[in-house]
Amino acid sequence: MYYQPVWRLAKHIVIIVLMILLDRVTKTYNKNLGPALDRVSLHVEPKEFVIIVGQSGAGKSTLLKLLTREERPTSGKIIVGGIDYDKLRDRDIPLLRRKIGVVFQDFKLLPNRTVFENVAFALEIVGVSTKEINNTVPKVLDIVNLKGKEKRMPMELSGGERQRVAIARAIVRQPKVLIADEPTGNLDPKHAWDVIKVLEKINKYGTTVLLTTHNQEVVNRLRRRVVTIDHGRIASDKARANYTSATIAVDIAAAKK
Amino acid sequence: MRAKFTTFSRIIRTGMVNFVRNMWLAIAAMAIMIVTLTIILFSVIVNATFSNTVQQITNKIDVSVYLKDSVTPAQSQSLVGQLKSLPAVQHVRYLSKEDALKQYEAQNVGNTQLLQAINETDNPLPATIKIKPRTLNDIDQIRAFIEKPDTAKLQSDPASDSGDRREAIAKITHATNILRRVGAGAVVVFAVISVLIIFNTIQMAIFNRRDELQIMRLLGASTSYIRGPFVVETIIYGIFSAIISVLIINAVFVTASSSLQATSFGLLDISYSQSFFENRYWELLLIQLALGIFIGAASSIIATRRYLKFKTPKR
Ligand SMILES: Nc1ncnc2c1ncn2[C@@H]1O[C@H](COP(=O)(O)OP(=O)(O)OP(=O)(O)O)[C@@H](O)[C@H]1O
Ligand SMILES: [Mg+2]
């Protein structure tokens, strides 16, 4: 009985202190297969940079999709930037998504629009004036080092450049939270590092970044907080971690005990 | 407020751009819409013409009751009053002997011999009550009343009615009613086909752009921002189709009326159709516009619904 008021008080503090709160979140796609995420609790502070690692099928994308409301949890609580997802109505989902920048693993760029138009698109749909768009987009394209390529079509870009367009589009609305699902997916080390540097830059400006990756070199060079997910559970959560496949295996083994 | 206006003008602009970009799709959808709206407008005019024809014929039907000279004004007044209270009666007119004579003279203006003969005698015409029934079949009820002994004894001659023309009138009424029903059926069928085809056309347009819609959704576009351009696009279809359908009807009834007259077996009173159309030109155009806009908007709103759902079902 005493739990309720305490929780309420705690929640308000949490909203102020935390950017992302997941409390025993479970997601089951298919009852016969077991949960994709199993009672995951995660706290992320504002301006934090969190790397999420884990084997394929561990549940990383599922976690991110819960945050953007692409998927809904089977149970558990999610609060992002003070918004309690239990109280979120369908018609407020667009408003939520405007607050979260997302870099999709498959870019999701519009193939028949130029680089500039793709980035401007994110502003157009929220009613930003054309004048302001013409003012903001070049600045953001500058941040991701795409100056001079405004008029190119996505097909005329390299993988890394496309990825950076996707990042530009994700940050152009200055979201409080940036979610990047394997943004270095199919990139060679140099391009992968270009992308990571942009994410770091944005993080420095004050955006909370959530990044999933398979790339150990990225993890090691970043030296940030690393959360390991294994079979839908959080196996480890370490600040400033240094990782190799061996250390991940050790963590997972330890979590299983 | 500024943002809302910016968004609104963007929706309109995107809709127009898409209209131009998807020109072939637009032409296909509009062709069907034009056919539908033209048929609807055509049936409205034909229907109005037919009911006018039937009305005019019915107006010519009346029953005349001839009163004996011995009937007092009080008696005739009360008879008129009773007739007026019958539900089958639309209108009653009383002609005194003098009125009847004047009317007779007016009808036979050219025939001086006849008029002279009449003037030489004492007015031979009876006072007459002319009764207009509401519909053709009401004649029977009126006759039944007139032939009641109370009424019958006031009459000099048996009442006459336009019963001889009755069969012909019934035939025309029947024929026009069938034509009206066929017309109404055609309108319904074409409206349904039109909505289905437009609906499919838009669904096709949406299917081609489903990735874009999904991306818009994921980036936080509101439902009206995604749906708006499609609605604008189909409203443009509606506006063009309405205007073209009125122009087609204009050509049919005003320019090609003589050939239409020939093909309608004289059943259609073209001059009435023409004046009906011309008198209500703006009104009909407005109705067509409203109909076109409605069909266009409704089909795009329904067609987009599936792609606008927030994918996952409620737990
Ligand atoms: N829409 C879905 N319907 C059913 N099962 C799903 C769905 N999406 C994911 N899953 C399952 O949930 C589990 C977690 O998937 P998820 O995509 O989160 O993994 P991941 O960690 O992102 O993997 P990867 O590194 O390969 O991207 C997997 O077993 C996957 O098969
Ligand atoms: Mg994934």
Coordinates of C-alpha atoms and ligand atoms in Angstrom, one line a residue:
Chain A
M1 CA 0.0 0.0 0.0
Y2 CA 2.8 2.4 0.8
Y3 CA 4.3 1.6 -2.6
Q4 CA 1.9 3.9 -4.6
P5 CA 2.7 7.3 -3.1
V6 CA 6.4 6.5 -3.0
W7 CA 6.3 5.5 -6.6
R8 CA 4.4 8.7 -7.5
L9 CA 7.0 10.9 -5.8
A10 CA 9.8 8.9 -7.3
K11 CA 8.3 9.2 -10.7
H12 CA 8.3 13.0 -10.6
I13 CA 12.0 13.0 -9.5
V14 CA 12.7 10.4 -12.2
I15 CA 11.1 12.6 -14.8
I16 CA 13.3 15.5 -13.9
V17 CA 16.5 13.5 -13.5
L18 CA 16.2 10.9 -16.2
M19 CA 15.7 11.2 -19.9
I20 CA 14.8 7.6 -20.5
L21 CA 13.3 5.2 -17.9
L22 CA 12.3 1.6 -18.6
D23 CA 10.9 -0.3 -15.7
R24 CA 10.6 -4.1 -16.1
V25 CA 9.6 -3.8 -19.7
T26 CA 8.6 -7.1 -21.4
K27 CA 7.8 -7.4 -25.1
T28 CA 6.4 -10.7 -26.4
Y29 CA 5.8 -10.7 -30.2
N30 CA 4.7 -14.3 -30.3
K31 CA 3.6 -16.2 -27.2
N32 CA 5.0 -19.5 -28.5
L33 CA 8.5 -18.1 -28.9
G34 CA 9.0 -16.3 -25.6
P35 CA 9.7 -12.7 -25.0
A36 CA 12.0 -10.6 -27.2
L37 CA 12.6 -8.4 -24.2
D38 CA 12.3 -9.8 -20.7
R39 CA 11.8 -7.4 -17.7
V40 CA 14.3 -4.9 -18.9
S41 CA 15.0 -1.9 -16.7
L42 CA 17.2 0.8 -17.9
H43 CA 17.8 4.4 -16.8
V44 CA 19.5 7.0 -19.0
E45 CA 20.3 10.5 -17.9
P46 CA 20.1 13.5 -20.0
K47 CA 23.2 14.1 -22.3
E48 CA 24.3 10.5 -21.8
F49 CA 25.8 8.5 -24.6
V50 CA 24.7 4.8 -24.3
I51 CA 25.9 2.0 -26.6
I52 CA 23.7 -1.1 -26.7
V53 CA 25.4 -4.3 -27.8
G54 CA 24.3 -7.8 -28.1
Q55 CA 24.1 -10.7 -30.5
S56 CA 21.7 -10.7 -33.5
G57 CA 18.2 -11.3 -32.3
A58 CA 19.1 -10.2 -28.7
G59 CA 16.4 -7.6 -28.7
K60 CA 18.3 -4.3 -29.4
S61 CA 16.0 -3.1 -32.2
T62 CA 13.0 -4.1 -30.2
L63 CA 14.1 -1.9 -27.3
L64 CA 14.5 1.1 -29.7
K65 CA 11.2 0.5 -31.3
L66 CA 9.5 0.6 -28.0
L67 CA 11.0 4.0 -27.4
T68 CA 9.6 5.4 -30.7
R69 CA 6.3 3.7 -30.1
E70 CA 6.7 1.6 -33.3
E71 CA 6.0 -1.3 -30.9
R72 CA 4.1 -1.4 -27.6
P73 CA 5.4 -3.3 -24.6
T74 CA 3.5 -6.3 -23.3
S75 CA 4.1 -5.1 -19.8
G76 CA 6.2 -2.6 -17.9
K77 CA 6.6 1.1 -17.8
I78 CA 8.3 3.5 -20.2
I79 CA 8.9 7.2 -19.7
V80 CA 10.9 9.3 -22.1
G81 CA 11.5 13.0 -21.6
G82 CA 8.7 13.1 -19.0
I83 CA 6.2 11.4 -21.3
D84 CA 4.5 8.4 -19.7
Y85 CA 3.8 6.0 -22.5
D86 CA 0.9 4.5 -20.6
K87 CA -0.9 7.8 -20.9
L88 CA 0.0 8.4 -24.5
R89 CA -2.9 8.5 -27.0
D90 CA -2.6 7.4 -30.6
R91 CA -3.0 10.8 -31.9
D92 CA -0.2 12.1 -29.7
I93 CA 2.3 9.6 -31.2
P94 CA 3.4 12.1 -33.9
L95 CA 4.1 14.7 -31.2
L96 CA 6.3 12.1 -29.4
R97 CA 8.1 11.1 -32.5
R98 CA 9.0 14.8 -33.2
K99 CA 10.9 14.9 -29.9
I100 CA 13.0 11.8 -30.8
G101 CA 15.4 11.7 -33.6
V102 CA 15.9 8.3 -35.2
V103 CA 18.6 7.1 -37.5
F104 CA 17.2 3.9 -39.1
Q105 CA 19.5 1.1 -40.0
D106 CA 18.2 1.1 -43.6
F107 CA 18.4 4.9 -43.8
K108 CA 14.8 5.3 -44.9
L109 CA 15.6 8.2 -47.2
L110 CA 13.2 9.3 -49.8
P111 CA 14.8 8.2 -53.1
N112 CA 13.2 10.8 -55.3
R113 CA 14.3 13.8 -53.2
T114 CA 17.6 15.5 -53.0
V115 CA 19.8 15.5 -49.9
F116 CA 18.6 19.0 -49.0
E117 CA 14.9 18.0 -49.5
N118 CA 15.3 14.8 -47.4
V119 CA 16.6 16.8 -44.5
A120 CA 14.1 19.6 -45.0
F121 CA 11.3 17.0 -45.1
A122 CA 11.6 16.5 -41.3
L123 CA 11.0 20.2 -40.8
E124 CA 8.3 20.5 -43.4
I125 CA 6.0 18.0 -41.7
V126 CA 6.1 19.9 -38.5
G127 CA 5.2 23.2 -40.1
V128 CA 8.5 25.0 -40.0
S129 CA 8.6 28.0 -42.4
T130 CA 10.4 27.7 -45.7
K131 CA 12.7 30.6 -44.7
E132 CA 13.7 28.9 -41.5
I133 CA 14.3 25.6 -43.4
N134 CA 16.6 27.4 -45.8
N135 CA 18.4 28.7 -42.9
T136 CA 18.7 25.6 -40.8
V137 CA 19.3 22.8 -43.2
P138 CA 22.7 24.0 -44.6
K139 CA 24.0 24.3 -41.0
V140 CA 23.0 20.8 -40.2
L141 CA 24.5 19.5 -43.5
D142 CA 27.7 21.3 -42.5
I143 CA 27.7 19.4 -39.1
V144 CA 27.6 16.1 -40.9
N145 CA 30.2 17.2 -43.5
L146 CA 27.9 17.1 -46.5
K147 CA 28.4 20.7 -47.7
G148 CA 28.2 20.9 -51.4
K149 CA 26.2 17.7 -51.8
E150 CA 22.8 19.3 -51.2
K151 CA 21.5 18.7 -54.7
R152 CA 22.6 15.0 -55.0
M153 CA 20.0 12.3 -55.0
P154 CA 20.4 9.5 -52.4
M155 CA 21.4 7.1 -55.2
E156 CA 24.3 9.3 -56.0
L157 CA 25.8 9.0 -52.5
S158 CA 28.1 6.5 -50.9
G159 CA 26.8 4.4 -48.0
G160 CA 28.5 6.6 -45.4
E161 CA 27.1 9.7 -47.0
R162 CA 23.6 8.4 -47.0
Q163 CA 24.0 7.4 -43.4
R164 CA 25.1 11.0 -42.6
V165 CA 22.0 12.4 -44.5
A166 CA 19.9 10.1 -42.2
I167 CA 21.7 11.5 -39.2
A168 CA 21.2 15.1 -40.4
R169 CA 17.5 14.5 -40.8
A170 CA 17.4 13.0 -37.3
I171 CA 19.1 15.9 -35.7
V172 CA 17.7 18.8 -37.7
R173 CA 14.8 19.2 -35.3
Q174 CA 17.2 19.3 -32.3
P175 CA 15.7 16.4 -30.5
K176 CA 16.3 15.7 -26.9
V177 CA 17.0 12.1 -27.7
L178 CA 18.7 10.6 -30.7
I179 CA 18.3 6.9 -31.4
A180 CA 20.6 5.3 -33.9
D181 CA 20.0 1.6 -34.8
E182 CA 23.3 0.3 -36.1
P183 CA 24.2 3.4 -38.0
T184 CA 27.6 1.9 -38.9
G185 CA 25.9 -1.3 -40.1
N186 CA 27.5 -1.9 -43.5
L187 CA 30.2 0.7 -43.4
D188 CA 34.0 0.3 -43.7
P189 CA 36.0 1.4 -40.6
K190 CA 36.7 4.9 -41.9
H191 CA 33.1 5.7 -42.8
A192 CA 31.9 4.1 -39.6
W193 CA 34.1 6.4 -37.7
D194 CA 32.9 9.4 -39.6
V195 CA 29.4 8.6 -38.5
I196 CA 30.4 8.0 -34.9
K197 CA 32.2 11.3 -34.8
V198 CA 29.0 13.1 -35.8
L199 CA 27.1 11.3 -33.1
E200 CA 29.7 12.4 -30.5
K201 CA 29.5 16.0 -31.8
I202 CA 25.7 16.0 -31.3
N203 CA 26.1 14.5 -27.9
K204 CA 28.4 17.3 -27.0
Y205 CA 25.7 19.8 -27.9
G206 CA 23.5 18.2 -25.3
T207 CA 21.5 15.4 -27.0
T208 CA 21.1 12.1 -25.3
V209 CA 22.3 9.4 -27.7
L210 CA 21.3 5.7 -27.8
L211 CA 23.4 3.7 -30.2
T212 CA 23.2 0.0 -31.1
T213 CA 26.2 -1.6 -32.8
H214 CA 27.9 -4.8 -33.6
N215 CA 31.1 -3.0 -34.3
Q216 CA 33.6 -3.7 -31.5
E217 CA 36.1 -1.2 -32.7
V218 CA 33.4 1.5 -32.4
V219 CA 32.7 0.5 -28.8
N220 CA 36.3 0.5 -27.9
R221 CA 37.2 3.8 -29.4
L222 CA 34.2 5.5 -27.9
R223 CA 34.8 4.4 -24.4
R224 CA 31.2 5.2 -23.2
R225 CA 28.6 3.4 -21.2
V226 CA 27.8 0.0 -22.7
V227 CA 24.7 -2.0 -22.1
T228 CA 24.8 -5.6 -23.2
I229 CA 21.6 -7.4 -24.0
D230 CA 21.4 -11.2 -24.3
H231 CA 18.2 -13.1 -25.1
G232 CA 16.1 -10.1 -24.2
R233 CA 17.7 -9.5 -20.8
I234 CA 20.3 -7.0 -19.7
A235 CA 23.4 -9.0 -19.2
S236 CA 25.7 -6.1 -18.1
D237 CA 25.7 -2.3 -17.9
K238 CA 29.1 -0.8 -17.6
A239 CA 30.4 2.8 -17.7
R240 CA 33.4 3.5 -20.0
A241 CA 33.7 -0.1 -21.1
N242 CA 36.2 -1.6 -23.4
Y243 CA 34.9 -4.6 -25.3
T244 CA 36.0 -7.5 -27.3
S245 CA 33.8 -10.5 -28.3
A246 CA 35.6 -12.3 -25.4
T247 CA 34.6 -9.8 -22.8
I248 CA 31.0 -9.8 -24.1
A249 CA 30.9 -13.6 -23.8
V250 CA 32.2 -13.4 -20.3
D251 CA 29.6 -10.8 -19.3
I252 CA 26.9 -13.0 -20.8
A253 CA 28.2 -16.1 -19.0
A254 CA 28.3 -14.2 -15.8
A255 CA 24.7 -12.9 -16.2
K256 CA 23.5 -16.4 -16.7
K257 CA 24.8 -17.7 -13.4
Chain B
M1 CA -1.0 30.0 -36.3
R2 CA 1.9 30.7 -38.7
A3 CA 2.9 27.0 -38.5
K4 CA -0.7 26.0 -39.2
F5 CA -0.9 28.2 -42.2
T6 CA 2.5 27.0 -43.5
T7 CA 1.3 23.4 -43.1
F8 CA -2.0 24.1 -44.8
S9 CA -0.4 25.7 -47.8
R10 CA 2.1 22.9 -48.0
I11 CA -0.7 20.3 -48.1
I12 CA -2.5 22.2 -50.9
R13 CA 0.7 22.7 -52.8
T14 CA 1.8 19.0 -52.5
G15 CA -1.7 17.9 -53.6
M16 CA -1.5 20.1 -56.7
V17 CA 2.0 18.9 -57.5
N18 CA 0.9 15.3 -57.1
F19 CA -2.1 16.0 -59.3
V20 CA 0.2 17.1 -62.1
R21 CA 2.7 14.4 -61.5
N22 CA 0.1 11.6 -61.6
M23 CA -1.6 13.0 -64.6
W24 CA -2.5 9.7 -66.2
L25 CA -3.9 8.4 -63.0
A26 CA -5.8 11.7 -62.7
I27 CA -7.2 11.4 -66.2
A28 CA -8.4 7.8 -65.6
A29 CA -10.1 8.7 -62.4
M30 CA -11.6 11.9 -63.8
A31 CA -12.9 10.1 -66.9
I32 CA -15.0 7.8 -64.7
M33 CA -16.1 10.7 -62.5
I34 CA -17.2 12.7 -65.5
V35 CA -19.3 9.9 -66.8
T36 CA -20.9 9.4 -63.4
L37 CA -21.6 13.1 -62.8
T38 CA -22.9 13.5 -66.4
I39 CA -25.3 10.7 -66.0
I40 CA -26.5 12.0 -62.7
L41 CA -27.1 15.5 -64.1
F42 CA -28.8 14.1 -67.2
S43 CA -31.1 12.0 -65.1
V44 CA -32.0 14.9 -62.9
I45 CA -33.0 17.0 -65.9
V46 CA -34.9 14.2 -67.6
N47 CA -36.6 13.4 -64.4
A48 CA -37.7 17.0 -64.0
T49 CA -38.9 17.1 -67.6
F50 CA -40.9 14.0 -67.2
S51 CA -42.6 15.1 -64.0
N52 CA -43.3 18.4 -65.7
T53 CA -44.9 16.6 -68.6
V54 CA -47.0 14.4 -66.3
Q55 CA -48.0 17.4 -64.3
Q56 CA -49.1 19.3 -67.4
I57 CA -51.2 16.5 -68.6
T58 CA -52.8 16.0 -65.2
N59 CA -53.5 19.7 -65.1
K60 CA -55.7 19.3 -68.1
I61 CA -58.0 16.8 -66.5
D62 CA -61.1 18.1 -64.9
V63 CA -64.7 17.1 -64.0
S64 CA -67.5 19.4 -65.0
V65 CA -70.8 19.4 -63.1
Y66 CA -73.8 21.1 -64.8
L67 CA -76.4 22.5 -62.5
K68 CA -80.1 22.9 -63.2
D69 CA -81.3 26.5 -63.6
S70 CA -83.5 25.9 -60.6
V71 CA -80.6 25.4 -58.2
T72 CA -80.4 28.3 -55.7
P73 CA -77.2 30.2 -55.0
A74 CA -77.2 28.8 -51.5
Q75 CA -77.4 25.2 -52.8
S76 CA -74.6 25.7 -55.3
Q77 CA -72.5 27.4 -52.6
S78 CA -72.9 24.5 -50.3
L79 CA -72.0 22.0 -53.1
V80 CA -68.9 23.9 -53.9
G81 CA -68.0 23.9 -50.2
Q82 CA -68.5 20.1 -50.0
L83 CA -66.4 19.5 -53.1
K84 CA -63.6 21.7 -51.7
S85 CA -63.4 19.6 -48.6
L86 CA -62.8 16.4 -50.5
P87 CA -59.2 15.1 -50.2
A88 CA -59.2 14.1 -53.8
V89 CA -59.9 17.6 -55.0
Q90 CA -57.2 20.0 -55.8
H91 CA -59.2 23.0 -57.0
V92 CA -62.9 24.0 -57.6
R93 CA -64.1 26.7 -59.8
Y94 CA -67.8 27.9 -60.0
L95 CA -69.0 29.3 -63.3
S96 CA -72.4 31.0 -63.2
K97 CA -74.7 30.9 -66.3
E98 CA -73.2 34.2 -67.5
D99 CA -69.6 33.1 -66.9
A100 CA -70.3 29.9 -68.8
L101 CA -71.7 31.9 -71.7
K102 CA -68.8 34.2 -71.8
Q103 CA -66.4 31.3 -71.8
Y104 CA -68.3 29.6 -74.5
E105 CA -68.2 32.8 -76.6
A106 CA -64.6 33.2 -76.0
Q107 CA -64.0 29.6 -77.1
N108 CA -66.0 30.1 -80.4
V109 CA -64.8 33.6 -81.2
G110 CA -64.6 32.9 -85.0
N111 CA -68.0 31.3 -85.4
T112 CA -70.3 34.3 -85.8
Q113 CA -73.3 32.3 -86.9
L114 CA -73.2 30.1 -83.8
L115 CA -72.8 33.2 -81.5
Q116 CA -75.7 34.9 -83.2
A117 CA -77.9 31.9 -82.7
I118 CA -77.0 31.8 -79.0
N119 CA -77.5 35.5 -78.4
E120 CA -81.0 35.3 -79.9
T121 CA -82.2 32.7 -77.4
D122 CA -82.2 33.0 -73.7
N123 CA -78.8 31.9 -72.3
P124 CA -79.0 28.1 -72.8
L125 CA -75.8 27.2 -70.9
P126 CA -76.0 25.7 -67.4
A127 CA -74.1 27.0 -64.4
T128 CA -71.0 24.8 -64.1
I129 CA -68.7 23.6 -61.4
K130 CA -65.2 22.7 -62.7
I131 CA -63.3 20.3 -60.4
K132 CA -59.6 19.6 -60.7
P133 CA -58.5 16.3 -59.1
R134 CA -55.2 15.9 -57.4
T135 CA -54.2 12.9 -59.5
L136 CA -55.6 11.0 -62.3
N137 CA -57.1 8.3 -60.1
D138 CA -58.9 10.8 -57.9
I139 CA -61.5 11.2 -60.7
D140 CA -63.2 8.0 -59.4
Q141 CA -63.7 9.4 -55.9
I142 CA -65.0 12.7 -57.3
R143 CA -67.4 10.9 -59.6
A144 CA -68.7 8.7 -56.7
F145 CA -69.5 11.9 -54.8
I146 CA -71.2 13.6 -57.7
E147 CA -73.4 10.6 -58.5
K148 CA -74.8 10.4 -55.0
P149 CA -78.6 11.0 -55.2
D150 CA -78.4 14.3 -53.2
T151 CA -75.9 15.8 -55.6
A152 CA -77.3 14.2 -58.7
K153 CA -80.7 15.7 -58.3
L154 CA -79.2 19.2 -58.7
Q155 CA -77.7 18.4 -62.1
S156 CA -79.2 19.2 -65.5
D157 CA -76.9 16.8 -67.4
P158 CA -74.6 13.9 -66.3
A159 CA -71.2 15.3 -65.3
S160 CA -68.5 15.0 -67.9
D161 CA -64.8 14.3 -67.3
S162 CA -61.7 13.8 -69.3
G163 CA -62.0 10.0 -68.8
D164 CA -61.6 9.3 -72.5
R165 CA -58.1 10.6 -72.4
R166 CA -57.4 8.7 -69.2
E167 CA -55.9 5.6 -70.7
A168 CA -53.5 7.6 -72.8
I169 CA -52.4 9.6 -69.8
A170 CA -52.0 6.5 -67.7
K171 CA -49.8 5.0 -70.4
I172 CA -47.5 8.1 -70.5
T173 CA -47.3 8.2 -66.7
H174 CA -46.4 4.6 -66.6
A175 CA -43.8 4.9 -69.3
T176 CA -42.2 7.9 -67.6
N177 CA -42.2 6.2 -64.3
I178 CA -40.3 3.2 -65.7
L179 CA -37.8 5.6 -67.3
R180 CA -37.4 7.4 -64.0
R181 CA -36.7 4.2 -62.2
V182 CA -34.2 3.0 -64.8
G183 CA -32.5 6.4 -64.6
A184 CA -32.3 6.2 -60.8
G185 CA -30.9 2.7 -61.0
A186 CA -28.3 3.8 -63.6
V187 CA -27.3 6.7 -61.3
V188 CA -26.8 4.4 -58.3
V189 CA -24.9 1.8 -60.3
F190 CA -22.6 4.4 -61.9
A191 CA -22.0 6.2 -58.6
V192 CA -21.0 3.0 -56.9
I193 CA -18.7 2.0 -59.8
S194 CA -17.2 5.5 -59.9
V195 CA -16.4 5.5 -56.2
L196 CA -14.9 2.0 -56.5
I197 CA -12.7 3.0 -59.5
I198 CA -11.6 6.3 -57.9
F199 CA -11.0 4.5 -54.7
N200 CA -8.8 1.9 -56.5
T201 CA -6.9 4.6 -58.4
I202 CA -6.0 6.4 -55.2
Q203 CA -5.1 3.1 -53.5
M204 CA -2.8 2.5 -56.4
A205 CA -1.2 5.9 -56.0
I206 CA -0.8 5.3 -52.3
F207 CA 0.6 1.9 -52.9
N208 CA 3.3 3.4 -55.1
R209 CA 4.2 5.8 -52.3
R210 CA 3.7 3.6 -49.2
D211 CA 7.4 3.9 -48.3
E212 CA 7.1 7.6 -48.3
L213 CA 4.0 7.4 -46.1
Q214 CA 5.7 5.1 -43.7
I215 CA 8.7 7.4 -43.4
M216 CA 6.4 10.3 -42.9
R217 CA 4.7 8.4 -40.1
L218 CA 8.0 7.5 -38.4
L219 CA 9.2 11.1 -38.6
G220 CA 6.1 12.3 -36.8
A221 CA 3.9 13.6 -39.5
S222 CA 0.3 14.1 -38.4
T223 CA -2.5 12.2 -40.0
S224 CA -3.9 15.3 -41.7
Y225 CA -0.5 16.2 -43.1
I226 CA -0.2 12.7 -44.7
R227 CA -3.8 12.4 -45.9
G228 CA -4.2 16.1 -46.9
P229 CA -2.4 16.0 -50.3
F230 CA -4.4 12.9 -51.4
V231 CA -7.7 14.6 -50.4
V232 CA -6.6 17.8 -52.3
E233 CA -5.7 15.7 -55.3
T234 CA -9.1 14.0 -55.4
I235 CA -11.0 17.2 -54.7
I236 CA -9.3 18.6 -57.8
Y237 CA -10.6 15.5 -59.7
G238 CA -14.1 16.3 -58.4
I239 CA -13.9 20.0 -59.4
F240 CA -12.7 19.3 -63.0
S241 CA -15.2 16.5 -63.4
A242 CA -18.1 18.6 -62.2
I243 CA -17.3 21.5 -64.6
I244 CA -16.8 19.1 -67.5
S245 CA -20.0 17.3 -66.8
V246 CA -22.0 20.5 -66.9
L247 CA -20.3 21.5 -70.2
I248 CA -21.3 18.1 -71.6
I249 CA -24.9 18.5 -70.5
N250 CA -24.9 22.0 -71.9
A251 CA -23.7 20.6 -75.3
V252 CA -26.4 17.9 -75.2
F253 CA -29.4 20.0 -74.3
V254 CA -28.5 23.3 -76.0
T255 CA -26.4 22.4 -79.0
A256 CA -27.6 18.9 -79.9
S257 CA -31.2 19.2 -78.8
S258 CA -32.7 18.4 -82.1
S259 CA -31.1 15.0 -82.4
L260 CA -32.0 14.3 -78.8
Q261 CA -35.6 15.1 -79.6
A262 CA -35.5 12.6 -82.4
T263 CA -34.1 9.8 -80.2
S264 CA -36.4 10.3 -77.3
F265 CA -39.5 9.5 -79.4
G266 CA -41.0 12.8 -78.5
L267 CA -41.4 11.7 -74.9
L268 CA -38.9 14.3 -73.8
D269 CA -40.1 17.9 -73.9
I270 CA -36.7 19.3 -74.9
S271 CA -37.7 22.9 -74.6
Y272 CA -38.6 22.4 -71.0
S273 CA -35.3 20.5 -70.3
Q274 CA -33.5 23.4 -71.8
S275 CA -35.2 26.0 -69.8
F276 CA -34.9 23.9 -66.7
F277 CA -31.2 23.6 -67.2
E278 CA -30.6 27.2 -68.2
N279 CA -32.7 28.6 -65.3
R280 CA -30.8 26.5 -62.7
Y281 CA -27.4 26.6 -64.4
W282 CA -25.5 27.9 -61.4
E283 CA -27.5 25.9 -58.9
L284 CA -26.8 22.7 -60.9
L285 CA -23.1 23.5 -61.3
L286 CA -22.9 24.0 -57.5
I287 CA -24.6 20.7 -56.8
Q288 CA -22.3 18.9 -59.3
L289 CA -19.3 20.5 -57.6
A290 CA -20.5 19.5 -54.2
L291 CA -21.1 15.9 -55.4
G292 CA -17.7 15.7 -57.2
I293 CA -15.8 17.1 -54.2
F294 CA -17.7 14.7 -51.9
I295 CA -17.0 11.6 -54.1
G296 CA -13.3 12.6 -54.4
A297 CA -12.7 13.4 -50.7
A298 CA -14.7 10.4 -49.4
S299 CA -12.8 7.9 -51.6
S300 CA -9.4 9.3 -50.7
I301 CA -10.2 9.5 -47.0
I302 CA -11.3 5.8 -47.0
A303 CA -8.4 4.7 -49.2
T304 CA -5.7 6.3 -47.0
R305 CA -7.2 5.0 -43.8
R306 CA -5.4 1.6 -44.0
Y307 CA -2.0 3.3 -44.3
L308 CA -2.4 5.7 -41.5
K309 CA -3.0 3.3 -38.6
F310 CA -0.4 3.2 -35.9
K311 CA 0.6 -0.3 -36.8
T312 CA 0.6 -2.3 -33.6
P313 CA -2.7 -3.2 -32.2
K314 CA -3.6 -2.4 -28.6
R315 CA -2.4 -4.9 -26.1
Ligands
LIG1 N1 7.8 -7.8 -35.7 C1 8.3 -9.0 -35.1 N2 7.4 -10.0 -35.0 C2 7.9 -11.2 -34.4 N3 9.1 -11.3 -33.9 C3 9.9 -10.3 -34.0 C4 9.6 -9.1 -34.6 N4 10.6 -8.2 -34.5 C5 11.6 -8.9 -33.9 N5 11.2 -10.1 -33.5 C6 12.0 -11.1 -32.8 O1 12.4 -10.6 -31.6 C7 13.7 -10.9 -31.3 C8 14.6 -9.7 -31.1 O2 14.6 -9.0 -32.4 P1 15.4 -7.6 -32.6 O3 15.1 -7.1 -33.9 O4 15.1 -6.7 -31.4 O5 16.9 -8.1 -32.5 P2 18.3 -7.3 -32.6 O6 19.0 -7.4 -31.3 O7 17.9 -5.9 -33.1 O8 19.0 -8.1 -33.7 P3 20.0 -7.6 -34.9 O9 21.3 -7.3 -34.2 O10 20.1 -8.7 -35.8 O11 19.4 -6.4 -35.5 C9 14.2 -11.8 -32.5 O12 14.1 -13.1 -32.0 C10 13.2 -11.5 -33.6 O13 13.0 -12.6 -34.4
MG2 MG 18.3 -4.9 -34.9

